[in-house]
């Protein structure tokens, strides 16, 4: 199966044919590192353009101010900029469990018919 051009796992500096391509402009978020709840030893960090930055460190002329599970926020002279792990992909909420359950049960009832009764052998 061929790779998609918008594959977020594809390195930014390699095109689909494997030839070197010009690097895209601006910082690109590649991964996030979140500390375990209650952990005071580690700080949230992000992998941006192949380098690890912790909250508070400078990424070019901007400072990394926030890291969450799908994005980071940089603050610089031009204002705030949000980088996403999967740019162009919109996250949507799943239907509530009650709606999924009722739809599943409705489909289940219409697909299955009761099993026929087994014939009696007359031996009791």
CSV table of C-alpha atoms in Angstrom, one decimal:
chain,number,residue,atom,x,y,z
A,1,UNK,CA,0.0,0.0,0.0
A,2,UNK,CA,1.6,3.3,-1.0
A,3,UNK,CA,2.2,6.0,1.6
A,4,UNK,CA,-0.1,9.0,1.7
A,5,UNK,CA,1.4,12.4,1.2
A,6,UNK,CA,-0.3,13.7,4.3
A,7,UNK,CA,1.0,10.8,6.5
A,8,UNK,CA,1.9,12.4,9.9
A,9,UNK,CA,4.5,9.7,10.6
A,10,UNK,CA,6.5,10.5,7.5
A,11,UNK,CA,9.6,12.4,8.2
A,12,UNK,CA,9.2,16.0,7.0
A,13,UNK,CA,12.3,16.2,4.9
A,14,UNK,CA,11.7,13.0,2.8
A,15,UNK,CA,9.3,12.8,-0.1
A,16,UNK,CA,7.3,9.7,-1.0
A,17,UNK,CA,10.0,8.5,-3.5
A,18,UNK,CA,12.6,8.7,-0.8
A,19,UNK,CA,14.5,11.6,-2.3
A,20,UNK,CA,15.5,14.5,-0.1
A,21,UNK,CA,12.9,17.3,-0.3
A,22,UNK,CA,13.2,20.8,0.9
A,23,UNK,CA,12.4,21.1,4.6
A,24,UNK,CA,9.0,22.8,5.3
A,25,UNK,CA,9.2,26.3,6.8
A,26,UNK,CA,8.4,26.8,10.4
A,27,UNK,CA,8.6,24.5,13.4
A,28,UNK,CA,7.0,21.1,13.1
A,29,UNK,CA,5.8,19.1,16.1
A,30,UNK,CA,6.8,15.5,15.9
A,31,UNK,CA,6.1,14.1,19.5
A,32,UNK,CA,5.1,15.2,22.9
A,33,UNK,CA,6.4,13.9,26.3
A,34,UNK,CA,4.0,14.3,29.2
A,35,UNK,CA,5.0,13.5,32.8
A,36,UNK,CA,3.2,10.9,34.9
A,37,UNK,CA,0.5,12.4,37.1
A,38,UNK,CA,2.1,13.6,40.4
A,39,UNK,CA,5.6,13.3,39.0
A,40,UNK,CA,7.8,16.3,40.1
A,41,UNK,CA,11.0,15.0,38.5
A,42,UNK,CA,10.0,15.3,34.8
A,43,UNK,CA,8.6,18.3,32.9
A,44,UNK,CA,6.4,18.2,29.8
A,45,UNK,CA,8.4,18.4,26.6
A,46,UNK,CA,8.1,18.3,22.9
A,47,UNK,CA,10.1,17.1,19.9
A,48,UNK,CA,10.1,19.9,17.4
A,49,UNK,CA,12.2,19.7,14.2
A,50,UNK,CA,14.1,16.8,15.6
A,51,UNK,CA,15.1,18.5,18.9
A,52,UNK,CA,13.7,18.0,22.4
A,53,UNK,CA,12.4,21.1,24.2
A,54,UNK,CA,11.0,21.4,27.7
A,55,UNK,CA,8.3,23.9,28.8
A,56,UNK,CA,10.1,27.2,29.3
A,57,UNK,CA,12.9,26.6,26.8
A,58,UNK,CA,13.3,28.7,23.6
A,59,UNK,CA,12.4,27.2,20.2
A,60,UNK,CA,14.1,29.7,17.9
A,61,UNK,CA,12.8,33.2,19.0
A,62,UNK,CA,9.7,31.7,20.7
A,63,UNK,CA,9.3,30.0,24.1
A,64,UNK,CA,7.5,26.7,24.6
A,65,UNK,CA,4.7,27.6,27.0
A,66,UNK,CA,2.3,24.6,26.9
A,67,UNK,CA,2.3,20.9,26.0
A,68,UNK,CA,-0.8,18.6,25.9
A,69,UNK,CA,-1.5,15.2,24.3
A,70,UNK,CA,-2.0,16.6,20.8
A,71,UNK,CA,-0.4,20.0,20.5
A,72,UNK,CA,2.0,22.5,21.9
A,73,UNK,CA,1.9,26.3,22.2
A,74,UNK,CA,4.8,28.6,21.4
A,75,UNK,CA,4.8,32.3,22.5
A,76,UNK,CA,7.0,34.7,20.6
A,77,UNK,CA,7.3,38.3,19.2
A,78,UNK,CA,4.6,37.4,16.6
A,79,UNK,CA,2.2,36.2,19.3
A,80,UNK,CA,1.1,32.6,20.2
A,81,UNK,CA,1.4,29.7,17.7
A,82,UNK,CA,-0.1,26.3,18.2
A,83,UNK,CA,1.6,23.3,16.6
A,84,UNK,CA,-0.4,20.1,16.2
A,85,UNK,CA,0.8,16.5,16.0
A,86,UNK,CA,-1.6,15.8,13.2
A,87,UNK,CA,-2.3,19.1,11.4
A,88,UNK,CA,-5.4,19.0,9.2
A,89,UNK,CA,-7.0,16.2,11.2
A,90,UNK,CA,-10.1,17.2,13.1
A,91,UNK,CA,-10.9,15.3,16.3
A,92,UNK,CA,-14.6,14.5,16.8
A,93,UNK,CA,-16.4,13.1,19.7
A,94,UNK,CA,-17.9,9.6,19.5
A,95,UNK,CA,-21.7,9.2,20.0
A,96,UNK,CA,-22.8,8.7,23.6
A,97,UNK,CA,-22.8,5.1,24.8
A,98,UNK,CA,-26.6,5.0,25.1
A,99,UNK,CA,-26.9,6.0,21.4
A,100,UNK,CA,-24.3,3.4,20.3
A,101,UNK,CA,-25.9,0.7,22.4
A,102,UNK,CA,-29.5,1.3,21.1
A,103,UNK,CA,-28.2,1.4,17.4
A,104,UNK,CA,-26.3,-1.8,18.0
A,105,UNK,CA,-29.2,-3.6,19.6
A,106,UNK,CA,-31.6,-2.5,16.8
A,107,UNK,CA,-29.2,-3.8,14.2
A,108,UNK,CA,-28.6,-7.0,16.2
A,109,UNK,CA,-32.4,-7.8,16.5
A,110,UNK,CA,-33.0,-7.3,12.8
A,111,UNK,CA,-30.1,-9.5,11.6
A,112,UNK,CA,-30.7,-12.6,13.8
A,113,UNK,CA,-33.7,-14.9,13.9
A,114,UNK,CA,-34.4,-17.3,16.7
A,115,UNK,CA,-32.9,-20.8,16.3
A,116,UNK,CA,-35.3,-23.5,15.2
A,117,UNK,CA,-36.5,-26.0,17.9
A,118,UNK,CA,-34.5,-29.3,17.9
A,119,UNK,CA,-36.5,-32.3,16.9
A,120,UNK,CA,-37.6,-34.7,19.6
A,121,UNK,CA,-35.9,-38.1,19.7
A,122,UNK,CA,-38.6,-39.8,21.7
A,123,UNK,CA,-36.1,-41.3,24.2
A,124,UNK,CA,-36.7,-40.1,27.7
